[in-house]
XYZ file of C-alpha atoms in Angstrom:
671
model
C 107.375 -43.901 -28.502
C 106.271 -40.164 -28.021
C 109.867 -38.557 -27.182
C 110.300 -35.766 -24.452
C 110.130 -32.292 -26.297
C 112.110 -29.312 -25.826
C 111.246 -26.022 -25.344
C 112.616 -23.236 -27.319
C 113.857 -20.596 -24.840
C 114.343 -17.850 -27.588
C 110.084 -17.673 -27.789
C 109.588 -17.976 -24.661
C 109.369 -14.898 -24.141
C 106.562 -13.697 -25.999
C 104.944 -16.065 -23.347
C 105.896 -15.055 -20.650
C 104.911 -11.380 -21.931
C 102.480 -12.479 -21.961
C 101.171 -14.182 -18.272
C 102.240 -11.109 -16.979
C 99.418 -8.970 -14.627
C 97.750 -6.692 -16.129
C 98.837 -4.248 -13.428
C 102.473 -4.586 -15.079
C 101.123 -5.233 -18.288
C 102.516 -2.148 -21.000
C 100.133 -3.683 -23.795
C 97.296 -2.677 -21.424
C 98.483 0.932 -20.320
C 99.503 2.510 -22.818
C 97.421 1.043 -25.621
C 93.885 1.636 -26.019
C 91.222 -0.708 -26.129
C 91.329 0.162 -30.534
C 94.229 0.256 -30.819
C 93.908 -3.332 -28.156
C 91.575 -4.599 -30.857
C 92.726 -4.329 -33.669
C 96.199 -5.965 -32.398
C 93.782 -9.003 -30.838
C 93.914 -11.490 -33.942
C 97.599 -10.603 -34.599
C 99.033 -11.786 -31.461
C 96.739 -14.966 -31.486
C 98.270 -15.695 -35.523
C 102.110 -15.020 -33.834
C 100.695 -17.789 -30.752
C 99.617 -20.588 -32.854
C 102.086 -20.380 -35.583
C 104.645 -20.201 -33.071
C 103.442 -23.129 -30.374
C 105.099 -25.883 -32.554
C 108.647 -24.494 -32.926
C 108.200 -24.159 -29.129
C 109.140 -27.651 -29.040
C 112.192 -29.767 -29.807
C 112.757 -33.570 -29.747
C 115.034 -35.238 -27.138
C 118.074 -37.167 -28.054
C 117.425 -41.536 -27.682
C 118.184 -42.345 -24.300
C 121.444 -45.215 -24.568
C 121.582 -48.699 -23.370
C 125.029 -49.223 -21.306
C 123.880 -52.898 -21.596
C 124.236 -55.030 -24.177
C 121.055 -57.108 -25.743
C 119.041 -54.712 -22.954
C 115.162 -54.513 -23.351
C 114.221 -50.915 -23.533
C 110.953 -49.581 -22.210
C 108.682 -51.408 -24.774
C 109.837 -54.644 -24.006
C 109.896 -53.705 -20.966
C 106.384 -52.098 -20.676
C 105.420 -55.902 -22.589
C 106.519 -58.323 -19.936
C 104.239 -55.860 -17.239
C 101.145 -56.063 -19.547
C 102.208 -59.538 -19.155
C 102.592 -60.031 -16.086
C 99.148 -58.517 -15.521
C 97.399 -60.272 -17.534
C 98.615 -63.305 -15.513
C 97.681 -61.595 -12.276
C 94.287 -60.867 -13.386
C 93.806 -65.028 -14.705
C 93.357 -65.341 -11.122
C 90.003 -64.531 -11.285
C 89.463 -67.646 -12.670
C 90.660 -69.845 -10.135
C 88.453 -68.269 -7.840
C 85.788 -69.273 -9.886
C 86.548 -72.465 -10.464
C 87.119 -73.123 -6.251
C 84.324 -74.474 -5.038
C 85.904 -77.254 -2.456
C 87.435 -76.331 0.858
C 91.499 -78.178 -0.570
C 90.850 -76.299 -4.254
C 90.070 -72.805 -1.248
C 93.896 -72.844 0.879
C 95.400 -74.299 -3.019
C 93.540 -70.734 -3.988
C 95.301 -68.974 -1.197
C 98.673 -70.021 -1.734
C 98.397 -69.125 -5.031
C 96.714 -65.660 -4.598
C 99.863 -64.736 -2.241
C 102.855 -65.923 -4.435
C 100.885 -64.709 -7.359
C 100.796 -61.346 -5.583
C 104.525 -61.535 -5.146
C 105.353 -62.125 -8.159
C 103.462 -58.797 -9.675
C 104.963 -56.658 -7.369
C 108.498 -57.997 -8.226
C 107.902 -57.133 -11.857
C 107.533 -53.895 -11.489
C 109.634 -53.661 -8.887
C 112.154 -54.397 -11.048
C 110.305 -52.469 -13.659
C 111.186 -49.495 -12.120
C 113.999 -49.795 -11.210
C 115.088 -50.257 -15.126
C 113.486 -46.743 -15.260
C 114.832 -45.111 -12.082
C 118.613 -46.622 -13.534
C 117.907 -44.559 -16.927
C 116.570 -41.591 -15.400
C 120.425 -42.017 -13.995
C 122.209 -41.570 -17.079
C 123.737 -38.429 -18.437
C 121.885 -37.806 -21.900
C 118.018 -38.238 -20.018
C 119.286 -36.349 -16.900
C 119.484 -33.708 -18.771
C 116.752 -33.546 -21.235
C 114.919 -35.159 -18.118
C 115.287 -31.225 -16.445
C 115.343 -29.961 -19.480
C 112.529 -30.136 -19.955
C 110.623 -30.542 -16.654
C 111.347 -26.984 -15.878
C 109.911 -26.387 -19.490
C 107.055 -28.100 -18.177
C 106.604 -25.851 -15.402
C 107.009 -22.585 -16.809
C 104.070 -23.440 -19.486
C 101.735 -24.087 -16.085
C 103.110 -20.948 -14.145
C 102.199 -18.821 -17.822
C 98.857 -20.409 -18.204
C 98.188 -19.999 -14.499
C 99.436 -16.707 -14.552
C 97.176 -16.188 -17.545
C 93.780 -17.534 -15.499
C 94.679 -15.141 -12.474
C 94.183 -11.872 -15.132
C 91.242 -12.605 -16.401
C 89.675 -13.250 -13.116
C 91.190 -9.983 -11.584
C 90.308 -7.948 -15.016
C 86.809 -9.793 -14.433
C 86.465 -8.738 -10.821
C 87.450 -5.047 -12.228
C 85.091 -4.391 -14.999
C 81.908 -6.014 -12.377
C 83.698 -3.127 -10.250
C 83.171 -0.404 -12.844
C 79.318 -1.383 -13.703
C 78.078 -1.838 -10.439
C 79.569 2.461 -10.100
C 78.035 2.665 -13.071
C 74.891 2.301 -11.566
C 75.066 4.289 -8.604
C 77.138 7.496 -10.483
C 76.099 10.436 -11.331
C 75.149 11.246 -15.024
C 78.173 13.470 -15.315
C 80.079 10.826 -14.246
C 78.364 7.605 -17.056
C 80.753 8.799 -19.875
C 83.777 8.132 -18.245
C 82.735 5.308 -16.351
C 81.745 3.817 -19.684
C 85.276 4.300 -21.553
C 86.083 2.738 -18.984
C 84.196 -0.170 -18.461
C 84.637 -0.673 -22.523
C 88.266 -0.756 -21.770
C 88.248 -3.178 -19.763
C 85.848 -4.781 -21.649
C 88.850 -5.159 -24.551
C 91.420 -6.527 -21.509
C 89.235 -9.645 -20.570
C 88.785 -11.006 -23.938
C 92.696 -10.533 -24.427
C 93.060 -12.351 -21.447
C 90.438 -15.168 -21.702
C 91.748 -14.755 -25.412
C 95.142 -15.457 -24.105
C 94.211 -17.738 -21.111
C 92.511 -21.317 -23.623
C 95.916 -20.214 -25.554
C 98.441 -21.625 -23.404
C 95.559 -24.468 -22.077
C 94.983 -25.738 -25.203
C 99.037 -26.086 -25.246
C 99.360 -27.898 -21.801
C 97.117 -30.097 -22.378
C 99.400 -30.259 -25.647
C 101.594 -30.832 -23.614
C 100.565 -33.506 -21.173
C 99.644 -35.879 -23.598
C 101.839 -35.526 -25.866
C 104.902 -35.357 -24.240
C 104.288 -35.512 -20.899
C 102.725 -38.561 -18.797
C 103.082 -40.918 -22.353
C 107.085 -41.058 -23.240
C 107.766 -41.574 -19.409
C 108.407 -45.221 -18.227
C 108.183 -44.354 -14.937
C 104.965 -42.293 -14.916
C 103.207 -45.150 -17.043
C 104.475 -47.612 -14.885
C 102.871 -45.710 -12.300
C 99.612 -46.280 -13.818
C 100.194 -49.302 -14.549
C 100.198 -49.783 -11.269
C 96.580 -48.921 -10.014
C 95.577 -51.931 -10.831
C 96.750 -54.184 -9.005
C 96.044 -54.042 -5.254
C 98.922 -53.373 -2.511
C 101.488 -56.197 -2.056
C 99.800 -56.769 1.463
C 96.097 -57.162 0.564
C 94.804 -60.365 -0.917
C 92.790 -60.514 -4.163
C 89.036 -60.808 -3.770
C 88.726 -64.601 -3.096
C 86.151 -66.145 -1.535
C 85.845 -66.953 2.125
C 83.267 -67.250 4.836
C 81.197 -69.414 5.044
C 80.055 -69.230 1.976
C 84.158 -70.752 0.766
C 83.926 -73.568 3.505
C 80.643 -74.930 3.320
C 81.357 -78.016 0.751
C 78.808 -78.764 -1.801
C 76.349 -82.282 -0.812
C 78.615 -84.827 -2.626
C 75.788 -86.550 -5.601
C 75.092 -89.863 -5.456
C 72.473 -89.659 -9.082
C 73.579 -90.633 -12.223
C 73.007 -86.921 -13.673
C 74.432 -85.120 -10.367
C 77.915 -87.816 -11.422
C 78.066 -86.464 -14.812
C 77.822 -82.808 -14.060
C 80.491 -83.277 -11.707
C 82.239 -85.239 -14.139
C 82.182 -82.255 -16.821
C 82.589 -79.531 -13.435
C 85.820 -81.697 -12.123
C 87.552 -81.707 -16.156
C 87.112 -77.917 -16.713
C 89.021 -77.492 -14.129
C 92.031 -79.545 -14.995
C 90.990 -77.724 -18.272
C 91.517 -74.181 -16.540
C 94.680 -75.718 -14.237
C 96.891 -76.536 -17.335
C 96.137 -73.084 -18.746
C 97.430 -71.434 -16.008
C 100.173 -73.348 -16.247
C 101.051 -72.614 -19.301
C 100.008 -68.782 -18.976
C 102.989 -69.051 -16.059
C 105.396 -71.353 -18.495
C 104.874 -67.592 -20.393
C 106.015 -65.796 -18.223
C 108.551 -67.329 -16.747
C 110.389 -67.658 -19.684
C 109.770 -63.948 -20.741
C 110.629 -63.397 -17.049
C 114.145 -64.416 -18.512
C 114.580 -64.029 -21.417
C 114.888 -60.089 -19.450
C 116.932 -61.815 -17.044
C 119.840 -62.849 -19.036
C 121.656 -60.031 -20.979
C 121.760 -58.195 -16.936
C 123.209 -61.538 -15.147
C 126.025 -61.582 -18.386
C 126.918 -58.411 -17.338
C 127.327 -59.391 -13.290
C 129.076 -62.072 -14.705
C 131.853 -59.696 -16.207
C 131.445 -57.231 -13.882
C 132.501 -59.969 -11.003
C 135.518 -61.012 -13.805
C 136.196 -56.908 -14.198
C 136.932 -56.411 -10.362
C 138.200 -59.429 -10.184
C 140.726 -58.486 -12.716
C 141.370 -55.952 -11.000
C 141.505 -57.192 -7.811
C 144.186 -60.198 -8.934
C 146.584 -56.626 -10.075
C 150.121 -56.900 -8.530
C 150.432 -54.734 -4.892
C 151.682 -51.457 -6.333
C 152.428 -48.201 -4.405
C 152.273 -45.487 -7.074
C 149.258 -43.554 -5.772
C 148.604 -42.537 -9.000
C 147.737 -46.391 -10.328
C 145.889 -46.826 -6.816
C 143.601 -43.670 -7.441
C 142.956 -45.419 -10.581
C 142.204 -49.006 -9.395
C 139.936 -46.824 -6.407
C 138.066 -45.441 -8.813
C 137.590 -48.441 -11.167
C 136.159 -50.367 -8.611
C 134.287 -47.997 -7.276
C 132.282 -47.052 -10.762
C 132.396 -50.909 -11.365
C 130.590 -51.157 -7.250
C 128.133 -49.044 -8.510
C 127.843 -50.152 -11.578
C 127.158 -53.771 -9.648
C 124.439 -52.573 -7.112
C 122.404 -51.133 -10.441
C 122.761 -54.296 -12.918
C 121.355 -56.591 -9.030
C 119.160 -54.171 -8.279
C 117.349 -55.194 -11.457
C 118.507 -59.580 -11.377
C 117.190 -59.621 -7.751
C 113.592 -58.930 -7.991
C 113.692 -61.060 -11.227
C 115.574 -63.697 -9.733
C 112.731 -64.005 -6.554
C 110.619 -63.573 -9.366
C 111.767 -66.946 -10.708
C 112.199 -68.957 -7.810
C 107.691 -68.159 -6.879
C 106.903 -68.930 -10.184
C 108.580 -72.393 -9.302
C 106.925 -72.498 -6.476
C 103.553 -71.828 -8.222
C 104.011 -74.021 -10.490
C 104.069 -76.498 -8.122
C 101.459 -75.708 -6.035
C 98.880 -75.797 -9.049
C 100.817 -79.352 -9.962
C 99.423 -80.267 -6.851
C 95.779 -78.776 -6.740
C 95.664 -80.681 -10.855
C 96.486 -83.791 -8.422
C 93.736 -83.208 -6.279
C 91.183 -82.140 -8.872
C 92.558 -85.190 -10.626
C 91.887 -87.871 -7.855
C 88.555 -86.357 -7.794
C 88.005 -86.364 -11.754
C 88.944 -90.207 -10.552
C 86.641 -90.998 -7.884
C 84.014 -89.251 -9.597
C 84.505 -91.391 -12.678
C 84.225 -94.688 -10.772
C 81.609 -94.030 -9.051
C 79.324 -92.700 -11.947
C 80.698 -96.810 -13.650
C 79.492 -98.001 -10.892
C 76.360 -96.582 -11.244
C 76.006 -97.005 -13.956
C 76.788 -100.858 -13.600
C 74.164 -101.099 -10.609
C 71.269 -99.853 -13.476
C 72.438 -102.355 -16.068
C 71.605 -104.959 -13.510
C 68.976 -104.002 -12.428
C 67.312 -103.562 -15.414
C 68.615 -107.138 -16.759
C 66.991 -108.461 -13.148
C 64.198 -106.790 -14.183
C 64.072 -108.149 -18.469
C 65.067 -111.630 -17.604
C 61.789 -111.439 -14.287
C 59.238 -110.470 -16.864
C 60.299 -112.400 -19.898
C 59.917 -115.543 -17.855
C 56.402 -114.723 -16.529
C 55.955 -114.443 -20.366
C 56.937 -118.276 -20.697
C 54.842 -118.828 -17.517
C 51.438 -117.078 -18.887
C 52.033 -118.914 -22.521
C 52.617 -122.579 -20.629
C 49.673 -122.368 -17.701
C 47.337 -119.650 -19.186
C 45.722 -121.201 -22.741
C 42.801 -119.095 -22.477
C 43.620 -116.656 -25.383
C 41.332 -113.243 -23.877
C 43.519 -114.255 -20.258
C 46.568 -114.783 -21.395
C 46.342 -110.655 -23.245
C 45.326 -109.672 -19.849
C 48.601 -111.253 -18.039
C 50.728 -110.332 -20.989
C 48.908 -106.742 -20.101
C 49.486 -106.615 -16.664
C 53.241 -107.971 -16.634
C 54.079 -104.946 -19.871
C 52.558 -102.467 -17.083
C 54.610 -103.597 -13.917
C 57.592 -104.724 -15.814
C 58.364 -100.884 -17.373
C 56.358 -99.660 -13.952
C 59.120 -100.988 -12.226
C 61.862 -99.307 -14.743
C 61.190 -96.107 -14.594
C 60.820 -96.371 -10.925
C 64.681 -97.854 -11.097
C 65.451 -95.156 -13.331
C 64.274 -92.216 -11.470
C 65.952 -93.340 -8.215
C 69.601 -93.731 -10.282
C 69.373 -90.656 -12.175
C 67.689 -88.431 -8.925
C 70.509 -86.888 -6.495
C 67.699 -86.494 -3.686
C 64.894 -87.916 -2.967
C 62.692 -85.165 -1.972
C 63.175 -83.369 -5.468
C 62.457 -86.779 -6.897
C 59.380 -86.164 -5.041
C 58.492 -82.506 -5.722
C 59.592 -83.265 -9.534
C 57.107 -86.510 -9.505
C 54.191 -84.557 -8.126
C 54.462 -81.623 -10.748
C 54.928 -83.364 -13.907
C 52.569 -85.547 -13.018
C 50.279 -82.389 -12.140
C 51.160 -81.625 -15.126
C 50.716 -84.185 -17.479
C 46.730 -84.691 -15.297
C 45.661 -81.642 -17.331
C 47.444 -81.306 -20.517
C 46.160 -85.399 -21.472
C 43.130 -85.872 -19.322
C 41.220 -87.408 -21.654
C 44.256 -89.911 -23.156
C 44.005 -90.769 -19.016
C 40.174 -91.362 -19.626
C 40.952 -93.551 -22.386
C 43.944 -95.640 -20.156
C 41.200 -95.952 -17.802
C 38.495 -97.061 -19.991
C 41.122 -99.661 -21.522
C 41.277 -101.216 -18.527
C 37.513 -101.358 -17.619
C 37.046 -102.979 -21.033
C 39.558 -105.872 -20.122
C 37.441 -106.474 -16.726
C 34.786 -109.657 -16.089
C 32.582 -108.147 -18.626
C 34.906 -106.627 -20.571
C 34.701 -107.755 -24.807
C 37.434 -109.059 -26.672
C 39.053 -109.025 -30.681
C 35.862 -111.419 -31.861
C 32.761 -109.608 -29.950
C 29.410 -108.152 -30.771
C 28.934 -104.666 -30.217
C 26.725 -102.052 -30.324
C 27.929 -98.594 -29.070
C 26.244 -95.496 -29.439
C 23.712 -96.935 -31.885
C 26.584 -99.004 -33.958
C 26.907 -102.546 -34.423
C 30.101 -103.779 -35.330
C 32.656 -107.103 -34.757
C 35.322 -106.046 -31.563
C 38.687 -106.110 -34.172
C 41.224 -104.564 -31.948
C 40.982 -103.399 -28.798
C 44.625 -100.580 -27.670
C 45.244 -98.418 -25.301
C 43.018 -95.240 -25.994
C 41.094 -96.572 -28.722
C 38.326 -99.629 -29.829
C 38.023 -100.394 -33.118
C 35.538 -102.140 -34.974
C 34.731 -103.303 -38.433
C 30.753 -102.468 -39.063
C 27.909 -104.454 -39.501
C 24.995 -103.412 -41.082
C 21.724 -105.643 -40.251
C 19.253 -106.061 -42.259
C 16.647 -108.028 -40.972
C 17.557 -110.521 -39.341
C 20.735 -111.256 -41.139
C 24.490 -108.745 -40.195
C 26.413 -107.742 -42.959
C 30.465 -106.005 -43.253
C 30.378 -103.164 -44.915
C 33.650 -102.567 -45.312
C 34.439 -100.263 -42.679
C 35.718 -99.945 -39.608
C 34.480 -97.336 -37.030
C 37.346 -95.857 -34.057
C 35.319 -94.971 -30.014
C 38.419 -93.732 -27.669
C 38.252 -96.249 -24.916
C 36.319 -93.570 -22.894
C 33.026 -93.588 -24.479
C 32.286 -96.321 -21.711
C 31.812 -93.416 -19.293
C 29.999 -90.803 -20.978
C 26.290 -90.161 -19.930
C 24.871 -90.531 -22.675
C 26.374 -93.596 -24.458
C 26.292 -97.039 -23.750
C 28.098 -100.479 -24.994
C 25.908 -103.457 -25.565
C 27.828 -106.929 -25.850
C 27.395 -110.334 -25.714
C 27.017 -111.946 -21.524
C 30.858 -113.211 -20.796
C 30.567 -117.058 -23.109
C 27.308 -116.985 -24.766
C 26.165 -116.038 -28.249
C 22.507 -116.337 -28.785
C 19.599 -114.299 -29.466
C 15.981 -115.353 -29.917
C 14.385 -114.050 -32.914
C 10.148 -114.154 -33.234
C 7.898 -114.868 -36.064
C 4.557 -113.589 -36.926
C 1.308 -116.007 -38.473
C -2.554 -114.335 -38.385
C -4.707 -118.160 -39.061
C -8.146 -118.827 -39.711
C -10.031 -118.473 -36.739
C -12.576 -122.258 -37.008
C -9.243 -124.174 -36.459
C -7.762 -126.073 -33.485
C -5.837 -123.485 -31.029
C -4.307 -126.547 -29.692
C -3.754 -128.600 -32.458
C -2.138 -125.359 -34.959
C -0.402 -124.667 -31.185
C 1.536 -127.763 -31.229
C 1.846 -128.434 -35.142
C 4.043 -124.973 -35.470
C 5.596 -126.001 -32.250
C 7.131 -129.367 -33.372
C 7.896 -127.876 -37.246
C 10.203 -124.687 -35.070
C 11.840 -127.812 -32.286
C 12.808 -129.687 -35.854
C 15.024 -127.001 -36.368
C 15.969 -126.562 -32.430
C 17.248 -129.973 -31.236
C 20.129 -129.285 -34.145
C 21.538 -126.819 -31.999
C 20.162 -127.457 -28.435
C 22.694 -128.475 -26.916
C 25.017 -125.556 -27.267
C 22.493 -123.268 -26.156
C 22.152 -125.438 -23.342
C 26.135 -124.820 -22.530
C 26.346 -121.514 -22.649
C 22.991 -121.540 -20.261
C 25.445 -123.317 -18.472
C 28.047 -120.777 -18.346
C 25.960 -117.943 -17.878
C 24.785 -119.186 -14.834
C 28.615 -119.971 -14.045
C 29.717 -116.300 -14.870
C 26.946 -114.594 -13.066
C 25.354 -114.052 -9.513
C 22.103 -114.135 -10.450
C 20.693 -115.182 -12.855
C 16.978 -116.109 -12.939
C 15.495 -119.096 -13.985
C 14.737 -120.138 -17.548
C 15.677 -122.559 -20.435
C 16.043 -122.154 -24.161
C 12.952 -123.204 -25.558
C 10.821 -121.907 -28.756
C 7.751 -120.541 -27.329
C 3.781 -119.478 -28.192
C 1.373 -116.255 -27.937
C -1.887 -115.757 -29.348
C -3.428 -113.141 -29.456
C -7.246 -112.716 -30.915
C -7.222 -109.936 -33.849
C -9.930 -108.556 -36.101
C -8.546 -110.871 -39.331
C -8.319 -114.375 -37.426
C -6.237 -115.493 -34.726
C -1.942 -114.032 -35.059
C 0.142 -116.899 -33.505
C 3.599 -115.509 -32.517
C 6.458 -118.611 -32.640
C 9.730 -117.175 -30.403
C 12.523 -119.649 -31.102
C 16.134 -119.151 -29.548
C 19.500 -119.520 -32.223
C 22.672 -119.946 -32.030
C 23.879 -115.476 -33.162
C 26.911 -116.766 -35.963
C 23.655 -119.010 -37.288
C 21.169 -116.799 -37.557
C 20.655 -116.543 -40.788
C 20.571 -120.001 -41.500
C 18.395 -121.045 -38.489
C 15.726 -118.774 -40.142
C 15.796 -120.191 -43.717
C 15.319 -123.280 -41.559
C 12.268 -122.808 -39.209
C 10.484 -120.642 -42.554
C 11.016 -123.800 -44.681
C 10.056 -126.211 -41.531
C 6.608 -123.259 -41.231
C 5.161 -123.307 -44.627
C 6.058 -126.832 -44.812
C 3.140 -127.566 -41.743
C 0.498 -125.779 -42.574
C 0.709 -127.120 -45.972
C 0.102 -130.112 -44.843
C -2.807 -129.581 -43.066
C -5.367 -127.839 -44.826
C -7.435 -126.354 -41.034
C -4.163 -123.908 -41.302
C -4.726 -121.509 -43.961
C -3.379 -117.987 -43.203
C -5.633 -115.122 -43.428
C -5.382 -111.374 -44.051
C -3.685 -108.827 -46.396
C -0.138 -109.048 -44.587
C 3.021 -111.324 -45.103
C 4.197 -113.663 -42.083
C 8.133 -112.365 -40.961
C 11.021 -113.072 -39.097
C 12.103 -110.727 -36.555
C 14.755 -109.515 -33.697
C 13.233 -109.398 -30.462
C 14.790 -106.088 -28.713
C 13.079 -107.050 -25.393
C 14.472 -110.822 -25.479
C 13.196 -113.402 -22.802
C 16.209 -114.748 -21.781
C 17.839 -112.070 -20.171
C 20.984 -110.758 -22.516
C 23.595 -108.140 -20.492
C 23.354 -105.187 -21.004
C 27.332 -102.683 -20.425
C 25.438 -98.873 -20.396
C 27.440 -96.388 -17.806
């Protein structure tokens, strides 16, 4: 702590001499400008060297109260009070409900009174300290010396200004004066310029000294001045701090009904409780500090009361000297009692107000705690309802699954029902969860619309594949095990995914098809491609048409030839005729429009230059195509060998071919 500083009167004469105006200055009148210019550095050096010795520290202030706080303790208590008062801004941030505003207004009123009582006590303490004799004399001496320094600085400033005005006037005279007066005026201008330099230098030195004294020994070492500076940071006692007022403070927040809103409210209320707990802790700390500062003065009051009682209880006396002495003691005790009570009353009031403040905070905390319990109960109920609904949906889905496995025996239909069950189950779960977590249907609809638009743009290929999946599992769709042709690739379906279709590639060599060992993957969106097509058998059928071409000698009986060849083919055809007839009936049942045809071998004759060409077409089961072709080939060769009239001619050899355009309608799925 900087002590008050004191002028050395014996050395003040030099500064008082320097502050005299030019009209009274002996130096400026008697010395020529050349001598003044030579003395200027010496004068400046003398002022700088003597400046530190112009001040001397005063004696420290006395403390008449035993264990009483000093100035540093008072400043620490004031800073603690200001910090506690500024914590009200944190309370303003958590006041979001109308009932919170009521508690906040009470806290602000009490807090405003508490912090002003702290300043009342501190100012009374500073005033009491200033009344001590040592402090009073020191303060008076310091103030007088400080005022003299201010006067000296002002005089030096006025002297510099008047000299500048005189110099400007001489320069104007030089401009209009006749040539014979120029030399005289130039000499005067040079002399006045030297005087101006001296005056400005003296002014600057005094200003620097005044600035140093103001910082080092002025307000920095005066407790009352420091308290006045600190008091500016708080509003007046009848003015309330910035509190949320108006419609914004009175509007109740929309009550949250969704799980997310309830969780958010729960976190907000928890933070509010922690903030109130911190405020209560700060209030307890301030109350403890106030009690520690008040205790020494309360002890002194007790001593004063005891001392006054002792004086009053003394035996009555008629001696004027004794009576005068008792009167003097009572007057001194009364004066001291007034001084101490002026210090203890603000602190006692502050203790009462702090108790009320804590009670208000406790009520506020109980209110927030009640809201916290209500929100927590609503959240648990909401979660319980959500769990119950999800359990109901999962239970119904499980019953649905068991019913499918019990009553649907077709594998393909079972798979379709299971897929439908899965889609409906997850759709219902998504709807229930969305309504459970959302607080407002409007915000939910907006969010769903934006999310749907984003998904449609970002996942358009995936969405198209999902749509193709439902097309593939339709009435004329495909299933695992079907032989299909997609974009020129033939294979058997091994898996149908939600977005992809897997085929086991088949290499077709003649009438036989063998796996290549590769798996071909197509996107389900291929069914919507205009340049691609998907070919498969009609549902419930598995047959193809093959043909064999024979060139015979023309001299034979063509009817006999046709009969013998058809008999050979039909002998093999009769082995699987019933299976093809069942497939024909299923095909007629599946298709709404079917042309009238029958599964039986057919023959056609063509006249060529080499002879008579016989083309025999016959249906066969797809999975036994190679075996049936082999049997028919053998049967035809045996029929040709048994009849000498059946003689093959031509350079080519007979071969069996698969018909690309069959007489019986296969289904072609082409988009």
